[in-house]
Amino acid sequence: MSDQQPGSPRVPAILGDPIRNRGVAFSAEQRDMLGLTGRLPPAVLTLDEQSRWAYHQLESQPVGITRQLFLELLHDRNETLYFKVLSDHLAELLPVLDGRAAGETASAYPYEYGHPRGIYLSIDRPGDVEKSFATLGLGADDVDVIVCSDAGQVPGIGDGGGGGLRAAAGKAAIYTAAAGIRPGRVISVSLDAGTDNEALRSDPFYLGNRQARRRGPDYDTFIDRYVQTVSAQFPGALLHFGGFSPENARKIVRAYGPGYRVFSDVVQGTGTAVLAAVYAAIRVTGIPMKHQELVVCGAGADGIAIADHLRAAMTGDGATDEQACSQIWVAGRHGLLFDDTEDLRDFQRDYAKQRSATPWAAVPGPVGLAEAIEGIAPTILLATSAAGGAFTRQIVQAMCQATSRPLILPISTATGATPDDIIAWSDGKALVATGIPAGPVEYDGTTFTIGQASTALAYPGLGLGVIVSQAARVTPRMLQAAAAAVAEQAGASQPGAPLLPGLQGLRATSALVAEAVARAAVADQVAGDNPTDLTQAVHDAMWEPAYPDAW
């Protein structure tokens, strides 16, 4: 039976197809040919004009969930126009797709089911993984990127339960808008493992699994079934894990990174963006990577993951692994980690120092951050901790005593110090990059532009580089090459210049990152292709939102 109501006009099929629909961009001749006469307003607009019109409508929406819902409705109606709007205003719309606003939308998941643009997988039905992907009707060579999320840690809300598809879809859209990966070759996936969010579980309209979030062997088996199945069905696809808790993300990368084409934004994406800031700072300080001394304020899995990246970069610059590990110090809520620290977790042990070999051999109790800086003389201070108030005037001034141009990275929003504070307390000596957008700082006649360590600087271009080179996996050298390419886009040597490039030129940055990643894949002998003209190959691989000339 048709869903068409008696007496209601039938909508032409092409106007209901977001891939073919052009709306008022259809010419008069096309309207006649396609049976659209009288079904559209008389004006005929170009794609550029449509984009300006749609953006004007978007501007009238409050920032946050209504903007993302507006974009989703546009996507459901006209995919080309959707990506044209994103491409034209990418820096502004990134937070709507991949930040706190995306989290707000994920939290509204029980009420906003919307278009089922992706795959929903449940931990209770692991046998459905292969059948679910088969429903897409795609061949083994038809997919470049698969973005999945278990919504374990969605920006802005935390545990998003069954709302992983929106988190995944936002990142999938960024792959297309920022790096030109064709939208039809990207799949979004929700991995519903339950939720510990009581508000969701008790909500009568919640559409996800109404059970506590599953962990342990059941969860590991679910992830393994997913990785094995999609890798077999789409052997050329990059498997992107987004919105996972840092603990699960780190475990997935360590388990599957050596043998599969996997990437995690919370682990590798953040680490690559932070490493880019470090590379940019090295241009100012002249201190080689292998001689950096790092203090990480935050002993969680996210802080350790960034430490792992910097450690790999140190060994890539000639340090031994033992030397690199000895130059990274991790401080938890009770101070520096030592071998006698109670309740050390497995992922922390590499960075827990043998107390007897440190300046605090005779100090049995905790060693706080200020004391640690005085004893270590670090060149880099990184904060990933959720504990507030870590960066005080005393801490910043201690860093300036330790090194002439300290690199201070408040990646966490709970450090207790703004870039304005850090610049002022350091008399303008500190080099600063943040985890969230920050406005310029005026100090002593200089305007300091603060770079943001956004994962979007890294992962779209990295994915494009993997596609162009047909890399079998993502190696540390490829991540370091991505970081170096990002750092090269910022003129950090100029007074007040940012350590990281802005997001306004993200497509250009992604293209340069892709070239660097592809070269590194070739150097690491994991590339399946080595294009003669790499710049042209990257350019050719980047899809542009445009209406085709022919039908």
Coordinates of N, CA, C and O in Angstrom, one line a residue, residues 200-294:
L200 N 18.9 8.3 30.4 CA 18.5 7.7 29.1 C 17.8 6.4 29.4 O 16.7 6.1 28.7
R201 N 18.3 5.5 30.3 CA 17.7 4.2 30.5 C 16.3 4.3 31.0 O 15.4 3.5 30.7
S202 N 16.0 5.4 31.8 CA 14.7 5.5 32.3 C 13.7 6.3 31.5 O 12.5 6.4 31.8
D203 N 14.2 6.8 30.3 CA 13.4 7.6 29.4 C 12.5 6.7 28.6 O 13.0 5.8 27.9
P204 N 11.2 6.9 28.6 CA 10.3 6.0 27.9 C 10.5 6.1 26.4 O 10.1 5.2 25.6
F205 N 11.1 7.2 25.9 CA 11.3 7.3 24.4 C 12.7 6.9 24.0 O 13.1 7.1 22.8
Y206 N 13.5 6.4 24.9 CA 14.9 6.0 24.5 C 14.9 4.8 23.6 O 14.2 3.8 23.8
L207 N 15.6 4.9 22.5 CA 15.6 3.8 21.5 C 16.8 2.9 21.5 O 16.8 1.9 20.7
G208 N 17.7 3.1 22.4 CA 18.9 2.2 22.5 C 18.7 1.1 23.5 O 17.6 0.9 24.0
N209 N 19.7 0.3 23.7 CA 19.7 -0.8 24.6 C 19.5 -0.3 26.1 O 20.3 0.5 26.6
R210 N 18.4 -0.8 26.7 CA 18.1 -0.4 28.1 C 18.8 -1.3 29.1 O 18.2 -2.1 29.8
Q211 N 20.1 -1.2 29.1 CA 20.9 -2.0 30.0 C 22.2 -1.2 30.4 O 22.6 -0.3 29.7
A212 N 22.8 -1.6 31.5 CA 24.1 -1.0 31.9 C 25.1 -1.2 30.8 O 25.1 -2.3 30.1
R213 N 26.0 -0.3 30.6 CA 27.0 -0.4 29.6 C 27.9 -1.7 29.8 O 28.4 -1.9 30.9
R214 N 28.0 -2.5 28.8 CA 28.7 -3.8 29.0 C 30.2 -3.6 28.8 O 30.6 -2.8 28.0
R215 N 30.9 -4.3 29.6 CA 32.4 -4.2 29.6 C 33.0 -5.6 29.6 O 32.3 -6.6 29.6
G216 N 34.3 -5.6 29.7 CA 35.0 -6.9 29.8 C 34.9 -7.8 28.6 O 34.8 -7.3 27.4
P217 N 34.8 -9.1 28.7 CA 34.9 -10.0 27.5 C 33.8 -9.8 26.5 O 34.0 -9.9 25.3
D218 N 32.5 -9.5 27.0 CA 31.4 -9.3 26.1 C 31.7 -8.1 25.2 O 31.5 -8.2 23.9
Y219 N 32.2 -7.0 25.7 CA 32.5 -5.8 24.9 C 33.7 -6.1 24.0 O 33.6 -5.8 22.8
D220 N 34.7 -6.8 24.5 CA 35.9 -7.1 23.6 C 35.5 -7.9 22.5 O 35.9 -7.8 21.3
T221 N 34.6 -8.9 22.7 CA 34.1 -9.8 21.7 C 33.3 -9.1 20.6 O 33.4 -9.3 19.4
F222 N 32.5 -8.1 21.1 CA 31.7 -7.3 20.2 C 32.6 -6.4 19.3 O 32.4 -6.4 18.0
I223 N 33.6 -5.8 19.8 CA 34.5 -5.0 19.0 C 35.3 -5.9 18.1 O 35.5 -5.5 16.9
D224 N 35.7 -7.0 18.5 CA 36.5 -7.9 17.7 C 35.6 -8.4 16.5 O 36.1 -8.5 15.3
R225 N 34.4 -8.7 16.8 CA 33.5 -9.2 15.7 C 33.3 -8.1 14.7 O 33.3 -8.3 13.5
Y226 N 33.2 -6.8 15.2 CA 33.0 -5.7 14.3 C 34.3 -5.5 13.4 O 34.2 -5.4 12.2
V227 N 35.5 -5.5 14.0 CA 36.7 -5.2 13.3 C 36.9 -6.3 12.3 O 37.3 -6.1 11.1
Q228 N 36.8 -7.6 12.7 CA 37.1 -8.7 11.8 C 36.1 -8.7 10.6 O 36.5 -8.9 9.4
T229 N 34.8 -8.4 10.9 CA 33.8 -8.5 9.8 C 34.0 -7.3 8.8 O 34.0 -7.6 7.6
V230 N 34.1 -6.1 9.3 CA 34.2 -5.0 8.3 C 35.5 -5.0 7.6 O 35.6 -4.6 6.4
S231 N 36.6 -5.5 8.2 CA 37.9 -5.5 7.5 C 37.8 -6.6 6.4 O 38.4 -6.4 5.4
A232 N 37.0 -7.6 6.6 CA 36.9 -8.6 5.6 C 36.0 -8.2 4.4 O 36.3 -8.4 3.3
Q233 N 34.9 -7.5 4.8 CA 34.0 -7.0 3.8 C 34.5 -5.8 3.0 O 34.2 -5.7 1.8
F234 N 35.2 -4.9 3.7 CA 35.7 -3.7 3.0 C 37.2 -3.6 3.3 O 37.6 -2.8 4.1
P235 N 38.1 -4.4 2.7 CA 39.5 -4.5 3.1 C 40.3 -3.2 2.8 O 41.4 -3.1 3.4
G236 N 39.8 -2.3 2.0 CA 40.5 -1.1 1.8 C 40.1 0.1 2.7 O 40.6 1.2 2.6
A237 N 39.1 -0.1 3.6 CA 38.6 0.9 4.4 C 39.4 1.2 5.6 O 39.9 0.3 6.3
L238 N 39.5 2.5 6.0 CA 40.1 2.9 7.2 C 39.0 2.9 8.3 O 37.9 3.4 8.1
L239 N 39.2 2.2 9.4 CA 38.3 2.1 10.5 C 38.5 3.1 11.5 O 39.5 3.0 12.3
H240 N 37.7 4.1 11.6 CA 37.8 5.2 12.5 C 37.0 5.0 13.7 O 35.7 4.8 13.6
F241 N 37.6 5.1 14.9 CA 36.8 4.9 16.2 C 36.7 6.3 16.8 O 37.8 6.9 17.2
G242 N 35.5 6.8 17.0 CA 35.3 8.1 17.6 C 34.3 8.1 18.7 O 33.4 7.3 18.7
G243 N 34.5 9.0 19.7 CA 33.5 9.1 20.8 C 33.6 7.9 21.8 O 32.7 7.7 22.6
F244 N 34.7 7.2 21.8 CA 35.0 6.1 22.8 C 35.6 6.7 24.0 O 36.3 7.8 24.0
S245 N 35.5 6.0 25.1 CA 36.3 6.4 26.3 C 37.7 6.3 26.0 O 38.1 5.4 25.2
P246 N 38.6 7.1 26.6 CA 40.0 6.9 26.3 C 40.6 5.5 26.6 O 41.4 5.0 25.9
E247 N 40.0 4.9 27.7 CA 40.5 3.6 28.0 C 40.2 2.6 26.9 O 41.1 1.8 26.5
N248 N 39.0 2.6 26.4 CA 38.6 1.6 25.4 C 39.3 2.0 24.1 O 39.7 1.1 23.3
A249 N 39.4 3.3 23.8 CA 40.1 3.7 22.5 C 41.5 3.2 22.5 O 42.0 2.7 21.5
R250 N 42.2 3.4 23.6 CA 43.6 3.0 23.7 C 43.8 1.5 23.6 O 44.7 1.0 22.9
K251 N 42.9 0.8 24.2 CA 42.9 -0.7 24.1 C 42.7 -1.2 22.7 O 43.3 -2.1 22.2
I252 N 41.7 -0.5 22.0 CA 41.5 -0.9 20.6 C 42.6 -0.6 19.7 O 43.0 -1.5 18.8
V253 N 43.3 0.5 19.8 CA 44.4 0.9 19.0 C 45.6 -0.1 19.2 O 46.2 -0.6 18.3
R254 N 45.8 -0.4 20.5 CA 46.9 -1.3 20.8 C 46.6 -2.8 20.3 O 47.6 -3.5 19.9
A255 N 45.4 -3.2 20.4 CA 45.0 -4.5 19.9 C 45.0 -4.7 18.4 O 45.5 -5.7 17.9
Y256 N 44.5 -3.7 17.7 CA 44.3 -3.8 16.3 C 45.2 -3.0 15.4 O 45.3 -3.2 14.2
G257 N 45.8 -2.0 16.0 CA 46.7 -1.1 15.2 C 47.8 -1.8 14.4 O 48.0 -1.5 13.2
P258 N 48.5 -2.8 15.0 CA 49.6 -3.4 14.3 C 49.1 -4.2 13.1 O 49.9 -4.4 12.1
G259 N 47.9 -4.7 13.0 CA 47.5 -5.6 11.9 C 46.3 -5.1 11.1 O 46.0 -5.7 10.1
Y260 N 45.7 -4.0 11.5 CA 44.5 -3.5 10.8 C 44.6 -2.0 10.5 O 45.4 -1.3 11.2
R261 N 43.8 -1.5 9.6 CA 43.9 -0.1 9.2 C 42.9 0.6 10.2 O 41.7 0.9 9.8
V262 N 43.3 0.9 11.4 CA 42.4 1.5 12.4 C 43.0 2.9 12.9 O 44.2 3.1 12.8
F263 N 42.1 3.7 13.3 CA 42.5 5.0 13.8 C 41.5 5.5 14.9 O 40.3 5.3 14.7
S264 N 42.0 6.1 16.0 CA 41.2 6.6 17.0 C 41.4 8.0 17.2 O 42.6 8.4 17.4
D265 N 40.4 8.9 17.1 CA 40.6 10.3 17.3 C 41.0 10.7 18.7 O 41.9 11.5 18.9
V266 N 40.4 10.1 19.7 CA 40.7 10.4 21.1 C 42.1 10.1 21.5 O 42.7 10.7 22.3
V267 N 42.7 9.0 20.9 CA 44.0 8.6 21.2 C 45.0 9.2 20.2 O 45.9 10.0 20.5
Q268 N 44.9 8.8 18.9 CA 45.8 9.2 17.9 C 45.6 10.6 17.4 O 46.5 11.4 17.0
G269 N 44.3 11.0 17.2 CA 44.0 12.4 16.7 C 44.5 13.5 17.7 O 45.1 14.4 17.2
T270 N 44.1 13.3 18.9 CA 44.6 14.3 19.9 C 46.1 14.3 20.0 O 46.7 15.4 20.1
G271 N 46.7 13.1 20.1 CA 48.1 13.0 20.2 C 48.8 13.7 19.0 O 49.8 14.4 19.2
T272 N 48.3 13.5 17.8 CA 48.9 14.1 16.6 C 48.8 15.6 16.7 O 49.7 16.4 16.3
A273 N 47.6 16.2 17.1 CA 47.4 17.6 17.2 C 48.4 18.2 18.2 O 49.0 19.3 18.0
V274 N 48.5 17.5 19.3 CA 49.5 18.0 20.4 C 50.9 18.0 19.9 O 51.7 18.9 20.1
L275 N 51.2 16.9 19.2 CA 52.6 16.8 18.6 C 52.9 17.9 17.6 O 54.0 18.4 17.5
A276 N 51.9 18.3 16.9 CA 52.0 19.4 15.9 C 52.4 20.6 16.7 O 53.3 21.4 16.2
A277 N 51.8 20.9 17.8 CA 52.1 22.1 18.6 C 53.5 22.0 19.1 O 54.3 23.0 19.2
V278 N 54.0 20.8 19.5 CA 55.3 20.6 20.0 C 56.3 20.9 18.8 O 57.3 21.6 19.0
Y279 N 56.1 20.3 17.7 CA 57.0 20.6 16.5 C 57.1 22.0 16.2 O 58.1 22.6 15.9
A280 N 55.9 22.8 16.3 CA 56.0 24.2 16.0 C 56.8 24.9 17.1 O 57.5 25.9 16.8
A281 N 56.6 24.5 18.3 CA 57.4 25.2 19.4 C 58.9 24.9 19.3 O 59.7 25.8 19.6
I282 N 59.3 23.8 18.7 CA 60.7 23.5 18.5 C 61.3 24.5 17.6 O 62.5 24.8 17.7
R283 N 60.6 25.0 16.6 CA 61.1 26.0 15.7 C 61.5 27.3 16.5 O 62.3 28.0 16.0
V284 N 60.8 27.5 17.6 CA 61.0 28.7 18.4 C 62.2 28.5 19.4 O 63.1 29.3 19.5
T285 N 62.1 27.3 20.0 CA 63.1 27.1 21.1 C 64.4 26.5 20.6 O 65.4 26.7 21.3
G286 N 64.3 25.8 19.5 CA 65.6 25.1 19.0 C 65.9 23.8 19.8 O 66.9 23.2 19.5
I287 N 65.1 23.4 20.8 CA 65.4 22.2 21.5 C 64.9 21.0 20.7 O 63.7 20.9 20.5
P288 N 65.8 20.1 20.4 CA 65.3 18.9 19.5 C 64.3 18.1 20.3 O 64.2 18.1 21.5
M289 N 63.5 17.4 19.5 CA 62.4 16.5 20.1 C 63.0 15.5 21.0 O 62.5 15.2 22.1
K290 N 64.2 14.9 20.7 CA 64.7 13.9 21.6 C 65.2 14.4 22.9 O 65.5 13.6 23.8
H291 N 65.3 15.7 23.1 CA 65.8 16.3 24.3 C 64.6 17.0 25.1 O 64.9 17.6 26.1
Q292 N 63.4 16.8 24.7 CA 62.3 17.4 25.4 C 62.1 16.7 26.7 O 62.2 15.5 26.8
E293 N 61.7 17.5 27.7 CA 61.3 16.9 29.0 C 59.8 17.3 29.2 O 59.4 18.5 29.2
L294 N 59.0 16.3 29.4 CA 57.5 16.5 29.5 C 56.9 16.1 30.8 O 57.2 15.0 31.4

